Backbone as JSON, one array per atom type, in Angstrom:
{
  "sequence": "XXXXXXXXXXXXXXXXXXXXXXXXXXXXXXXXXXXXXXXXXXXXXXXXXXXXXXXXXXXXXXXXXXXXXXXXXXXXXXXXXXXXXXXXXXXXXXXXXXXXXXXXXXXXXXXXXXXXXXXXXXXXXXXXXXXXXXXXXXXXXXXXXXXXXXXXXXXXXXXXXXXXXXXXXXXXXXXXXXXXXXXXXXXXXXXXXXXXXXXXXXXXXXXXXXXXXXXXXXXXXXXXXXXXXXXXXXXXX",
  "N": [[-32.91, 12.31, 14.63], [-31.26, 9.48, 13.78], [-28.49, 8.66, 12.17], [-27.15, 6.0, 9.87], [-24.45, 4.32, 8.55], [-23.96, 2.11, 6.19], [-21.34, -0.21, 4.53], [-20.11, -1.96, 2.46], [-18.11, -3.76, -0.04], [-19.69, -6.05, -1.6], [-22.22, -5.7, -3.49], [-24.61, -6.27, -3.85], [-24.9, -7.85, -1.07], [-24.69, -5.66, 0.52], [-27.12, -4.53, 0.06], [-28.91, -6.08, 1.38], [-28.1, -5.37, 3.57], [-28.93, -2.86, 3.77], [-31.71, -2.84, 3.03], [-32.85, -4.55, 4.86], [-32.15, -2.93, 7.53], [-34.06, -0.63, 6.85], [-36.32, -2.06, 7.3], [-36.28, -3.06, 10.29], [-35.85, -0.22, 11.18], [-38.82, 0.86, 10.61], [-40.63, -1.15, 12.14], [-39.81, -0.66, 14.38], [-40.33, 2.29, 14.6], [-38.57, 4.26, 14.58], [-36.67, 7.07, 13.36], [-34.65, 7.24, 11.05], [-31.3, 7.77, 9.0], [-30.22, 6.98, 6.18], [-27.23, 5.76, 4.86], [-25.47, 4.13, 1.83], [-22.24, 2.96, 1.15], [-20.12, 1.2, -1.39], [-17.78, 1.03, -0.89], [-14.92, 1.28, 1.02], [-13.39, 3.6, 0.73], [-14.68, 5.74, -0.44], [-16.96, 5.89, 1.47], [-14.93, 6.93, 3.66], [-14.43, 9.18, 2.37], [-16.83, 11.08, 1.32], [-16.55, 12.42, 4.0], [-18.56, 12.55, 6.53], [-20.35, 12.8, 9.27], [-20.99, 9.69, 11.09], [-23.67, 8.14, 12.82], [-24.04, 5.61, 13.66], [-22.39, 2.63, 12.42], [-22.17, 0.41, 10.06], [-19.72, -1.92, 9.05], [-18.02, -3.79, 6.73], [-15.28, -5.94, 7.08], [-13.46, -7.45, 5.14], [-12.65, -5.54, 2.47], [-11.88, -4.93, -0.96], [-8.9, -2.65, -1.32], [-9.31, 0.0, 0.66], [-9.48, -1.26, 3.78], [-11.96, -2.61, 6.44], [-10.93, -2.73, 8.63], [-8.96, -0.55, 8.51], [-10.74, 1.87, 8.22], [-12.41, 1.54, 10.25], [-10.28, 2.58, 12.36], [-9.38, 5.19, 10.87], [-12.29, 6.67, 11.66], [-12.88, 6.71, 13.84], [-10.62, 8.46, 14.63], [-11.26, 10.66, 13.19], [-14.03, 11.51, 14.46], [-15.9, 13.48, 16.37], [-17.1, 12.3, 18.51], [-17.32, 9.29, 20.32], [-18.03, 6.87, 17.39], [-20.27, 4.19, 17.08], [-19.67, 0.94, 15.95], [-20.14, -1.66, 14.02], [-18.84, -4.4, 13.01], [-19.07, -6.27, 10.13], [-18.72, -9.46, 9.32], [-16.95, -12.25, 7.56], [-15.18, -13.5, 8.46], [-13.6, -14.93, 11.71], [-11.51, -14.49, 12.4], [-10.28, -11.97, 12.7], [-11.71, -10.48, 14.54], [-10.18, -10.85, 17.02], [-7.86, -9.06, 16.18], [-8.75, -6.93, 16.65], [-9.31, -5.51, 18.91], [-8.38, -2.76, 20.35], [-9.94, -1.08, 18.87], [-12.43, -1.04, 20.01], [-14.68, -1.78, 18.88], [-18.04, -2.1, 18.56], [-20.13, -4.52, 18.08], [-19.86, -7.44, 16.3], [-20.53, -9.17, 13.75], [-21.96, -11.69, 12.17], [-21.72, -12.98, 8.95], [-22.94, -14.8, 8.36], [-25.18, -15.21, 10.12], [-27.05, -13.41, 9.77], [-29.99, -13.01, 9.86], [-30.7, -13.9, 12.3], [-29.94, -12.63, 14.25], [-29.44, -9.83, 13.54], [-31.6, -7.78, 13.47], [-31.42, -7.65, 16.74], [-28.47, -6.62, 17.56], [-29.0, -4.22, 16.03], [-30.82, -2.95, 17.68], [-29.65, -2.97, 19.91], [-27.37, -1.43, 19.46], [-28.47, 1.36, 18.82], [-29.79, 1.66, 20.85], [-27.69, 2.21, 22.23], [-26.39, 4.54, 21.65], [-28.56, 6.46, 22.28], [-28.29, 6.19, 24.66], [-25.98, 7.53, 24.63], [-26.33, 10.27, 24.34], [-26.18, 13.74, 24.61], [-28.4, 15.13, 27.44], [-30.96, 17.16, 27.53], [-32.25, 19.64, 29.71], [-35.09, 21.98, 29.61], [-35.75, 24.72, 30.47], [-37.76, 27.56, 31.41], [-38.61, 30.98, 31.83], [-40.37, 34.08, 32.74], [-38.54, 35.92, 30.79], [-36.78, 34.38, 29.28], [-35.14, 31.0, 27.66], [-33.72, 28.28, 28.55], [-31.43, 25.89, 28.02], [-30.7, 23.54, 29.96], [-27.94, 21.3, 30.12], [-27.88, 17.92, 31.38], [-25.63, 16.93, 32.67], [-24.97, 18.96, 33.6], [-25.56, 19.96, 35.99], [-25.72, 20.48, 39.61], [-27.76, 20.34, 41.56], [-30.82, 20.72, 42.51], [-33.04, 22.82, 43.71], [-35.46, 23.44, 46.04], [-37.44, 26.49, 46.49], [-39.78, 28.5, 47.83], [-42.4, 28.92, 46.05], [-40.07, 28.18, 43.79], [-38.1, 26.39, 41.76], [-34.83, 26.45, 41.99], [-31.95, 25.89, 40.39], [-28.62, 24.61, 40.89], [-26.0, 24.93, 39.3], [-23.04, 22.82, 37.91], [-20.6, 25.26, 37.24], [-21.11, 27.06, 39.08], [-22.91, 28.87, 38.79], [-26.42, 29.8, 38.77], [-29.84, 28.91, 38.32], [-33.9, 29.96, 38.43], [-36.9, 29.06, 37.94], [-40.28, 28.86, 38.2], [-41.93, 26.3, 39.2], [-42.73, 23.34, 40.38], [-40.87, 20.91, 42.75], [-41.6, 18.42, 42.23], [-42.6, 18.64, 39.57], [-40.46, 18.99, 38.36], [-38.73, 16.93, 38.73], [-40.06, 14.73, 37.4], [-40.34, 15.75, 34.99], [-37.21, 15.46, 34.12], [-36.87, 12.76, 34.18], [-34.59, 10.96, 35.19], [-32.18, 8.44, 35.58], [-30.4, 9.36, 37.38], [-31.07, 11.21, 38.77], [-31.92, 12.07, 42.15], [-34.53, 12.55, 44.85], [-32.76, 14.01, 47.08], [-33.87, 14.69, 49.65], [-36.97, 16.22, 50.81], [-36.52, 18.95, 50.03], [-35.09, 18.56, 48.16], [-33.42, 17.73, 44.65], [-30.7, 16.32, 44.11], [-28.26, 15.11, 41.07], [-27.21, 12.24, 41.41], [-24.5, 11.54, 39.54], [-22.56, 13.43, 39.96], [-22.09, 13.77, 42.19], [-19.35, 13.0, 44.64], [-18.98, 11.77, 47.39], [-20.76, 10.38, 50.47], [-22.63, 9.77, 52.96], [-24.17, 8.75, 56.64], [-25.63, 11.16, 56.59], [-25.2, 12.82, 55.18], [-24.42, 14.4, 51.33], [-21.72, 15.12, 49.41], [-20.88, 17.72, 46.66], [-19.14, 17.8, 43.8], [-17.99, 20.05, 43.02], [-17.71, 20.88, 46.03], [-20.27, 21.66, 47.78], [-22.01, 20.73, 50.68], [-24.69, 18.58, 51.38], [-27.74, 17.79, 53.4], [-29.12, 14.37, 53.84], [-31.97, 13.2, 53.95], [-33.08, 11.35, 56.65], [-34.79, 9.14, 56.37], [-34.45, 8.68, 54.0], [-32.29, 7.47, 53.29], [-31.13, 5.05, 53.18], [-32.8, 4.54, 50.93], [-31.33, 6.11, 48.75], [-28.39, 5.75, 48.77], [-28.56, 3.12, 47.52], [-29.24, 3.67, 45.08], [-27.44, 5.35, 44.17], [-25.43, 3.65, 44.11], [-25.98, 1.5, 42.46], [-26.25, 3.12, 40.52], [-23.46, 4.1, 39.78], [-22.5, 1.7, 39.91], [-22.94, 0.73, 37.4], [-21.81, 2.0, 35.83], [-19.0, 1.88, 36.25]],
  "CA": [[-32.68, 11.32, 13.58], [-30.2, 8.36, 13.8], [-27.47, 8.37, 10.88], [-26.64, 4.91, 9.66], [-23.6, 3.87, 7.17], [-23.56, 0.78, 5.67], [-20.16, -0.03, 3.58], [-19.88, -3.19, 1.69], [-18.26, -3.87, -1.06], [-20.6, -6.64, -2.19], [-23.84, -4.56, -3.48], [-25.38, -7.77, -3.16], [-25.02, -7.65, 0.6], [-24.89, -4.1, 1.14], [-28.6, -3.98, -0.42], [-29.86, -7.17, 2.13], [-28.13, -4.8, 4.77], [-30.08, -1.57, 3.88], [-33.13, -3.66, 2.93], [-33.37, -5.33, 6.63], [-32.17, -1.77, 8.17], [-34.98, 0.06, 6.74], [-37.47, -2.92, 7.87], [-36.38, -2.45, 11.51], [-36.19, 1.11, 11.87], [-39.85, 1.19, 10.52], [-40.97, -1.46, 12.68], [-39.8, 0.56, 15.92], [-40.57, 3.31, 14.42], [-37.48, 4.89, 14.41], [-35.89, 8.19, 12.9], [-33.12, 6.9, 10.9], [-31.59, 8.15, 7.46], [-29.84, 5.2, 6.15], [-26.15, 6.05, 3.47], [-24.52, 3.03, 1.97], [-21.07, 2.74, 0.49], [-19.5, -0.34, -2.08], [-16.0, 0.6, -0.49], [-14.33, 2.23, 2.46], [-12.65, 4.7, 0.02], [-15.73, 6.25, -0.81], [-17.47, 6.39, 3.29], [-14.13, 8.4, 4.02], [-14.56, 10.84, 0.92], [-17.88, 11.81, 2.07], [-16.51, 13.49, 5.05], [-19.86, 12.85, 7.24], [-20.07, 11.75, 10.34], [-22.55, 8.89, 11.25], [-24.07, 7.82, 14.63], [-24.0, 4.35, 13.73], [-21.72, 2.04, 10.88], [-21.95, -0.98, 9.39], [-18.83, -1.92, 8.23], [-17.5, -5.37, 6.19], [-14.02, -6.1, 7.45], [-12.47, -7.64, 4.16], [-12.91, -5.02, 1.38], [-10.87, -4.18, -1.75], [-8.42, -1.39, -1.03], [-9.06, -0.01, 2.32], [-10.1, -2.53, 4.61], [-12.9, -2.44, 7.56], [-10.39, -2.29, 9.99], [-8.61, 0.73, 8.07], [-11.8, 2.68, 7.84], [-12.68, 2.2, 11.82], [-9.0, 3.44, 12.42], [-9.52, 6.39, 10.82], [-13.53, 7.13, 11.32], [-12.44, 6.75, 15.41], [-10.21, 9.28, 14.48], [-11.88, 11.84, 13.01], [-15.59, 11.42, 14.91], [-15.58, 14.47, 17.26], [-17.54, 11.73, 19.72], [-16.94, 8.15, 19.94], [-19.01, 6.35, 16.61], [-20.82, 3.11, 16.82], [-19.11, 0.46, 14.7], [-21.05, -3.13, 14.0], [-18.14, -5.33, 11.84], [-19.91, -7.37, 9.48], [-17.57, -10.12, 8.28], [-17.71, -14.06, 7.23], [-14.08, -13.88, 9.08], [-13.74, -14.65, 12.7], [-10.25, -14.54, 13.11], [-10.33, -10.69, 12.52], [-12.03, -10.41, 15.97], [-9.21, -11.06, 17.86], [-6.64, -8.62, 15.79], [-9.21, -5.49, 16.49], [-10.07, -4.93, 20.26], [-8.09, -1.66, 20.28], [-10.97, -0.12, 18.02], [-13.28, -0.9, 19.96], [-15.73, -2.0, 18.51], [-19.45, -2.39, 19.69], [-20.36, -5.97, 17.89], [-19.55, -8.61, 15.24], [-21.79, -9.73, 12.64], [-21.23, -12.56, 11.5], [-22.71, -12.69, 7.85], [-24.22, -16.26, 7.9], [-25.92, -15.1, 11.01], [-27.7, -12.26, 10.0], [-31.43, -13.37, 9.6], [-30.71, -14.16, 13.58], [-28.79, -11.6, 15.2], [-28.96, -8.09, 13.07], [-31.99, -7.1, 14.69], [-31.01, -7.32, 17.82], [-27.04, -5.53, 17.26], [-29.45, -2.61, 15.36], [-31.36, -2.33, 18.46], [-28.52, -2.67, 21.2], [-26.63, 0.21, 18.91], [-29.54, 2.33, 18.96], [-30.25, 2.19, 22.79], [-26.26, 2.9, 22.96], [-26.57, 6.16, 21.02], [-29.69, 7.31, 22.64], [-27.18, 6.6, 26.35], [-24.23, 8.48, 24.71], [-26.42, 11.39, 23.6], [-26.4, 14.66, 26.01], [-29.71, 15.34, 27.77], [-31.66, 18.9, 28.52], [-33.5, 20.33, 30.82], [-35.79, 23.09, 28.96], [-35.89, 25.87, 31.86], [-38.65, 28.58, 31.17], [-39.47, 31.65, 32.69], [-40.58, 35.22, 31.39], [-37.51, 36.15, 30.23], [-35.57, 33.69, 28.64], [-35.86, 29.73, 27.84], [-32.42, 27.94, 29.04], [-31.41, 24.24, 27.89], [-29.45, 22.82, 31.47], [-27.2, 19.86, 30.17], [-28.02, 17.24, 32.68], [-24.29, 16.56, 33.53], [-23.93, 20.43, 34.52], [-26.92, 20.23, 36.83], [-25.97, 19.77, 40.82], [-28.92, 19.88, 42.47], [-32.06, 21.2, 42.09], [-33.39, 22.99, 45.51], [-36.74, 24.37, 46.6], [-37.25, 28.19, 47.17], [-41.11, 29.16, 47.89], [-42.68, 27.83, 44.56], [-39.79, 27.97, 42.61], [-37.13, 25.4, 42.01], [-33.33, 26.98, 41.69], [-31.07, 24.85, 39.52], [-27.13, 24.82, 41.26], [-24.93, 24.12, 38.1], [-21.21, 22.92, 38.23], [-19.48, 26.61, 36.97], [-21.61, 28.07, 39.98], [-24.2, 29.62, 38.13], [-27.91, 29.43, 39.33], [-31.19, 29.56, 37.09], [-34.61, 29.86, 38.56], [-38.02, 28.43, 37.81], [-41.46, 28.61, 38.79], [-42.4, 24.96, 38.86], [-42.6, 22.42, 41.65], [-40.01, 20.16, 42.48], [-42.62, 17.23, 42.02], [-42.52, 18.36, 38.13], [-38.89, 19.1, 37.48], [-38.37, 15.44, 38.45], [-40.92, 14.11, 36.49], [-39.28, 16.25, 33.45], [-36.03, 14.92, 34.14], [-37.17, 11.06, 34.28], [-33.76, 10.07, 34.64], [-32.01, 7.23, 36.99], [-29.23, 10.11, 37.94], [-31.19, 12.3, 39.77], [-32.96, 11.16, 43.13], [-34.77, 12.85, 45.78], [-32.23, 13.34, 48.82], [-34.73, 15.8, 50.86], [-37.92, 16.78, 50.59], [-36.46, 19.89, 49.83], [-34.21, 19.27, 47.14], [-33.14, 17.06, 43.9], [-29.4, 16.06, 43.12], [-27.37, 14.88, 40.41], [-25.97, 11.48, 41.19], [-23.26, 11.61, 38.94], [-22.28, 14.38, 40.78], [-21.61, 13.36, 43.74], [-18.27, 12.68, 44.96], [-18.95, 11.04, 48.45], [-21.79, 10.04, 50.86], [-22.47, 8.73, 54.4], [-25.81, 8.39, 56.58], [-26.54, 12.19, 56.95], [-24.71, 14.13, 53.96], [-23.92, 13.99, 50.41], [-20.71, 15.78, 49.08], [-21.36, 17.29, 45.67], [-18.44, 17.56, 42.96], [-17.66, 21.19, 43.69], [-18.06, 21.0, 47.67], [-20.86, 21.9, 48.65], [-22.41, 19.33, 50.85], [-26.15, 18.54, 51.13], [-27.83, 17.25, 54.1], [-30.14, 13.75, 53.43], [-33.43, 12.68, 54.67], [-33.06, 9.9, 57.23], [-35.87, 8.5, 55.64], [-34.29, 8.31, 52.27], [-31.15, 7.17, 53.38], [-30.89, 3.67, 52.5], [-32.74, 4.14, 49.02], [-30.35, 7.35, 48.12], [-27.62, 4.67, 48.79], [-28.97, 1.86, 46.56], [-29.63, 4.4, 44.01], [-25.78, 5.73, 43.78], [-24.75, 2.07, 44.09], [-26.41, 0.9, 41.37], [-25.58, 4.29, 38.63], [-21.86, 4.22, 39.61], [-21.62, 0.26, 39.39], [-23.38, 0.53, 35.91], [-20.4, 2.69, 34.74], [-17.66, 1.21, 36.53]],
  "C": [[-31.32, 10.66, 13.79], [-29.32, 8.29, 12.49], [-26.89, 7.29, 10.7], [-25.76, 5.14, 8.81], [-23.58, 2.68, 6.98], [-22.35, 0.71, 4.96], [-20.19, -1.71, 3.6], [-19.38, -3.57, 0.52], [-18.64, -4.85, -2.24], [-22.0, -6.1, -2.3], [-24.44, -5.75, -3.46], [-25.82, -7.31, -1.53], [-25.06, -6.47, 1.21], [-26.3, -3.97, 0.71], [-29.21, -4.56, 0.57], [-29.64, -6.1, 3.05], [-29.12, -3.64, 4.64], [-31.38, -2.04, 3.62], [-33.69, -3.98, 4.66], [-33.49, -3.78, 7.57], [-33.71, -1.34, 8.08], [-36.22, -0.51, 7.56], [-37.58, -2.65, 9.34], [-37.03, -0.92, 11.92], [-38.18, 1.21, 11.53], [-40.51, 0.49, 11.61], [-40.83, -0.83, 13.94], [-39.97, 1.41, 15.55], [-40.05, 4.54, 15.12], [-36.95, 5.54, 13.72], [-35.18, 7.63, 12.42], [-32.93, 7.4, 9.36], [-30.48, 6.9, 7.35], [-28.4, 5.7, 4.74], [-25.39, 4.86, 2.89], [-23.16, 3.03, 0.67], [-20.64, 1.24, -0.11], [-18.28, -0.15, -1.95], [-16.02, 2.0, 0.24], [-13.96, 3.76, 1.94], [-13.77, 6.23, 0.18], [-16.54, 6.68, 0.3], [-16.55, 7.7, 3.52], [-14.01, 9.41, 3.23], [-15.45, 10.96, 1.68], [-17.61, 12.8, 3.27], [-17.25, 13.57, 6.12], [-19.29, 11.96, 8.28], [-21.21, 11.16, 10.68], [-22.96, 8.37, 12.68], [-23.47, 5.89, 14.9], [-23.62, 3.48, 12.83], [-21.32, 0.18, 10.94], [-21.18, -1.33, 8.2], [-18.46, -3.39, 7.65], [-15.92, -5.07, 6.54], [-12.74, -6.58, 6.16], [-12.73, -7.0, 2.92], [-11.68, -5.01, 0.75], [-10.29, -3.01, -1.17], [-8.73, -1.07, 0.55], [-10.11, -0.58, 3.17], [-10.95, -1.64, 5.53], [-12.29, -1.33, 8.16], [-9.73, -0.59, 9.81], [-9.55, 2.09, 8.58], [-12.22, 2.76, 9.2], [-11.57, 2.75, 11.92], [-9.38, 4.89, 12.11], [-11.11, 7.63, 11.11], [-13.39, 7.39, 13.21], [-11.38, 7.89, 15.72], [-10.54, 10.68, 14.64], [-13.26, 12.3, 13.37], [-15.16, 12.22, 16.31], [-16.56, 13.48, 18.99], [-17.65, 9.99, 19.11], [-18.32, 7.43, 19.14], [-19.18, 5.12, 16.9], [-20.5, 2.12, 15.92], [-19.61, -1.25, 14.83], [-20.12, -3.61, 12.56], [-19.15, -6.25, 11.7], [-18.89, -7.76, 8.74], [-18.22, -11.78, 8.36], [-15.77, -13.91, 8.2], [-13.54, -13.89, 10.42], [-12.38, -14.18, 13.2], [-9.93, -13.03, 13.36], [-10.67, -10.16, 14.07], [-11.07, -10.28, 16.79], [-7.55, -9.64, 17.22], [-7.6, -6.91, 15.93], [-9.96, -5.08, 18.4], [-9.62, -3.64, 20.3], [-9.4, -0.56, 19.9], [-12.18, 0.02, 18.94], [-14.73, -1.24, 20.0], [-17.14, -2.61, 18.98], [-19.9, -3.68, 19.49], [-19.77, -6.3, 17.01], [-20.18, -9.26, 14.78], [-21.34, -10.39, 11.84], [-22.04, -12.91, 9.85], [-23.59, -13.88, 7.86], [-25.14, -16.04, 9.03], [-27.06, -14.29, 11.39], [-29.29, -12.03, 10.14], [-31.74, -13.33, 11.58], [-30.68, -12.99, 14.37], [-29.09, -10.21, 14.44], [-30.24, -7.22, 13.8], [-31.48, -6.53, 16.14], [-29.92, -6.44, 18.2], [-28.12, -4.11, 16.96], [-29.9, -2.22, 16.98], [-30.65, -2.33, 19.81], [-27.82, -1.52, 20.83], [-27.16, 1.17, 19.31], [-29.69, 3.08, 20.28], [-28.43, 2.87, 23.15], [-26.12, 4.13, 22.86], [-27.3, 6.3, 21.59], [-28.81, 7.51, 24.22], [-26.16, 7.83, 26.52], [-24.99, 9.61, 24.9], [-26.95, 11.99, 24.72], [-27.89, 15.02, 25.88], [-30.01, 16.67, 28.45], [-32.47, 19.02, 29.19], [-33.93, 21.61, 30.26], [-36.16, 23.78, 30.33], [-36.61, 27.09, 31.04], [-39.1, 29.58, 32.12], [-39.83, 32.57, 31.69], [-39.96, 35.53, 30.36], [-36.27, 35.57, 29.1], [-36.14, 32.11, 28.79], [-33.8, 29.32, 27.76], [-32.58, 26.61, 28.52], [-30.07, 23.93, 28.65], [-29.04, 21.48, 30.75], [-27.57, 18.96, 31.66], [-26.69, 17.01, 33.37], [-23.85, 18.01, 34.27], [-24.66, 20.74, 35.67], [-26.35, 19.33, 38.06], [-26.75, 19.46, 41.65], [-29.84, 20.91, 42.41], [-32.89, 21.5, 43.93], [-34.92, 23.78, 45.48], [-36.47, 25.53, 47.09], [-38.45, 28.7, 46.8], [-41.68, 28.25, 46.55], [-41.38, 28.1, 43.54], [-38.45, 26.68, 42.47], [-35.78, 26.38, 41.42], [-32.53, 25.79, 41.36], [-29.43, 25.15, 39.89], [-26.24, 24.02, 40.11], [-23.2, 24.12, 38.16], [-20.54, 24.09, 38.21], [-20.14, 27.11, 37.97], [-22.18, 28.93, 40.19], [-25.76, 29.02, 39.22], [-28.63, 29.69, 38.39], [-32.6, 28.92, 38.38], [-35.78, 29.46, 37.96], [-39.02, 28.09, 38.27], [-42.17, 27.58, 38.73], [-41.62, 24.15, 40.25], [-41.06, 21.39, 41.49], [-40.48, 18.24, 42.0], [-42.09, 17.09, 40.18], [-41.28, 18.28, 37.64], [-38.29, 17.23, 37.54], [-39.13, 14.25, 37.93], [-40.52, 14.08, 35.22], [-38.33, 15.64, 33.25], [-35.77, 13.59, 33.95], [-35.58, 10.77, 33.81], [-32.9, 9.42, 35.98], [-30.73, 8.04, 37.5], [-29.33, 11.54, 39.12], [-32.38, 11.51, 40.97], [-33.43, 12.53, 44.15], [-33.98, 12.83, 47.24], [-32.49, 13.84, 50.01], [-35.47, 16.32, 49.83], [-37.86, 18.06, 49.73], [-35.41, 20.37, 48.7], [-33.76, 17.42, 45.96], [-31.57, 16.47, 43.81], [-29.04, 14.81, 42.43], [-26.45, 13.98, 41.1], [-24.71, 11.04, 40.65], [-22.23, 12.71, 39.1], [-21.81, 14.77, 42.05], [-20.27, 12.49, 44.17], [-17.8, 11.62, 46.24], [-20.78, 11.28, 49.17], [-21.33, 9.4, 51.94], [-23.78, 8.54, 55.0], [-25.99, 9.94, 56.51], [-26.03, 13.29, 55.76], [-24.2, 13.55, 52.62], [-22.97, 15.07, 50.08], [-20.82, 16.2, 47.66], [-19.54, 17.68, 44.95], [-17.6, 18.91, 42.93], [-17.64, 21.9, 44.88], [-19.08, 21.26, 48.24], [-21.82, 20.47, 49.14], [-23.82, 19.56, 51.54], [-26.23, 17.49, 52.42], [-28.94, 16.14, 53.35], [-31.05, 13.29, 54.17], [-32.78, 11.12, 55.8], [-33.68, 8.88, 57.02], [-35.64, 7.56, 54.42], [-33.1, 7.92, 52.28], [-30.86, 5.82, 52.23], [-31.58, 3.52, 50.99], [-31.63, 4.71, 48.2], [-29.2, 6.23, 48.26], [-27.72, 3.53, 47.52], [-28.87, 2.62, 45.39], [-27.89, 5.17, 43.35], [-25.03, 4.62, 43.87], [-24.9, 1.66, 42.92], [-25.75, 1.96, 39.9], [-24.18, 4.14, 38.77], [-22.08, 2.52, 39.33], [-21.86, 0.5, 38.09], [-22.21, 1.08, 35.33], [-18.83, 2.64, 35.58], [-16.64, 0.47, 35.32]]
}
C-alpha cells in the first residue's frame, strides 16, 4: 500500500485534491490510503511517515517549504514531495529540497494525473526488492542489491551474496531469472546469473564483481552483457 498526504490549507482544494487522488488510484487500481491535512502544523504532529506528499507551498504558519525541510529530515528514506502552488517564483528558491514536481494549481485538470503516476512508478523504483529463496528448511528473502551472482550447481542454483554468504536452491537457473524479472541481472554464462549493479569493471572475457571475484563471460553474450551494463549504469548516472 502507497501512503499519500495531502496538506492544504484551503479545504476547498485539499478536498478536489483527495477527490481526483482517490479517482486515479482506483482507476489503476492502485493500493493507496490517502491522509489530508488543512495545515503543515498538523502533517508534522502526526508523526507518520508517507511515501508520497502533496504539499501547498503558501500556507498559514508553517509554510510548504518549512514542512519539506523538516519531513526530508525526519523520513528514514528519501519522501516524494509534489508542491502544489498558484506561485511560480517559489520554484526557483527550493531546488535544495529536492523536490520531485510542481503543480501548478490552475493546471491541475491537465497535469495531476500524470505527477500521481510518475510519483508512483518512482516509489515502486526506490522500494527494495526480494528474492523469496525456499528449500526444506528455511524460506530466505535475498535483497536484490546483496545478490552477486547466481551460479549453477547440478540442479540447484547457489546465490553468492556481497557479506560472502551463500544460500542454495533447487530450481533452475531458467526460473530464478524469470523470478527476478529485473533489468539488473543478465545472463553472463550459460552457467551463471549476475547482478549488474554489482559489477565494478568489465572487458571482452571477464566481469569483476564488487567484492573481487571475477566471472568469466560467454563470447556469445559479450556484446549484449555490454549494452545491458551500459544502459543500467547510464540510467543512474
Amino acid at each position: 500500500m502507497i501512503k499519500f498526504a495531502i496538506c492544504d490549507d484551503e479545504q476547498f482544494f485539499a478536498e478536489k485534491l483527495y477527490s481526483r487522488l482517490t479517482e486515479i488510484l482506483n482507476t489503476h487500481n492502485i493500493d493507496g490510503y490517502i491522509s489530508v491535512f488543512n495545515g503543515a502544523e498538523d502533517l508534522l504532529k502526526s508523526c507518520k511517515n508517507y511515501d508520497i506528499y502533496l504539499l501547498d507551498i503558501e500556507m498559514k504558519g508553517v509554510t510548504g517549504m518549512k514542512a519539506a525541510e523538516q519531513i526530508n529530515s525526519m523520513s528514514e528514506k528519501k519522501p516524494i514531495i509534489i508542491f502544489v502552488t498558484n506561485y511560480e517564483a517559489y520554484v526557483y528558491n527550493s531546488f535544495e529540497l529536492e523536490v520531485f514536481r510542481f503543480l501548478p494549481k490552475d493546471r491541475l485538470d491537465t497535469l495531476f494525473e500524470r505527477y500521481v503516476i510518475s510519483a508512483i512508478e518512482k516509489y515502486k523504483s526506490l522500494r527494495p526488492k526480494y528474492y523469496v529463496l525456499k528449500n526444506r528448511n528455511e524460506i530466505i528473502n535475498l535483497m536484490y542489491n546483496d545478490i552477486n551472482y547466481v551460479k549453477k550447481d547440478g540442479k540447484n542454483a547457489v546465490f553468492y551474496m556481497k557479506n560472502g554468504k551463500y544460500h542454495k536452491e533447487r530450481i533452475s537457473l531458467k526460473e530464478v531469472f524469470d523470478a527476478l524479472n529485473d533489468e539488473r541481472f543478465v545472463f553472463a554464462d550459460r552457467g551463471y546469473i549476475v547482478n549488474i549493479n554489482n559489477i565494478v569493471s568489465i572487458n571482452d572475457t571477464t566481469v569483476v564483481m564488487r567484492e573481487g571475484t571475477k566471472l568469466d563471460i560467454s563470447r556469445r553474450r559479450i556484446t549484449d552483457i555490454k549494452r545491458s551494463v551500459t544502459d543500467y549504469w547510464g540510467k543512474r548516472s
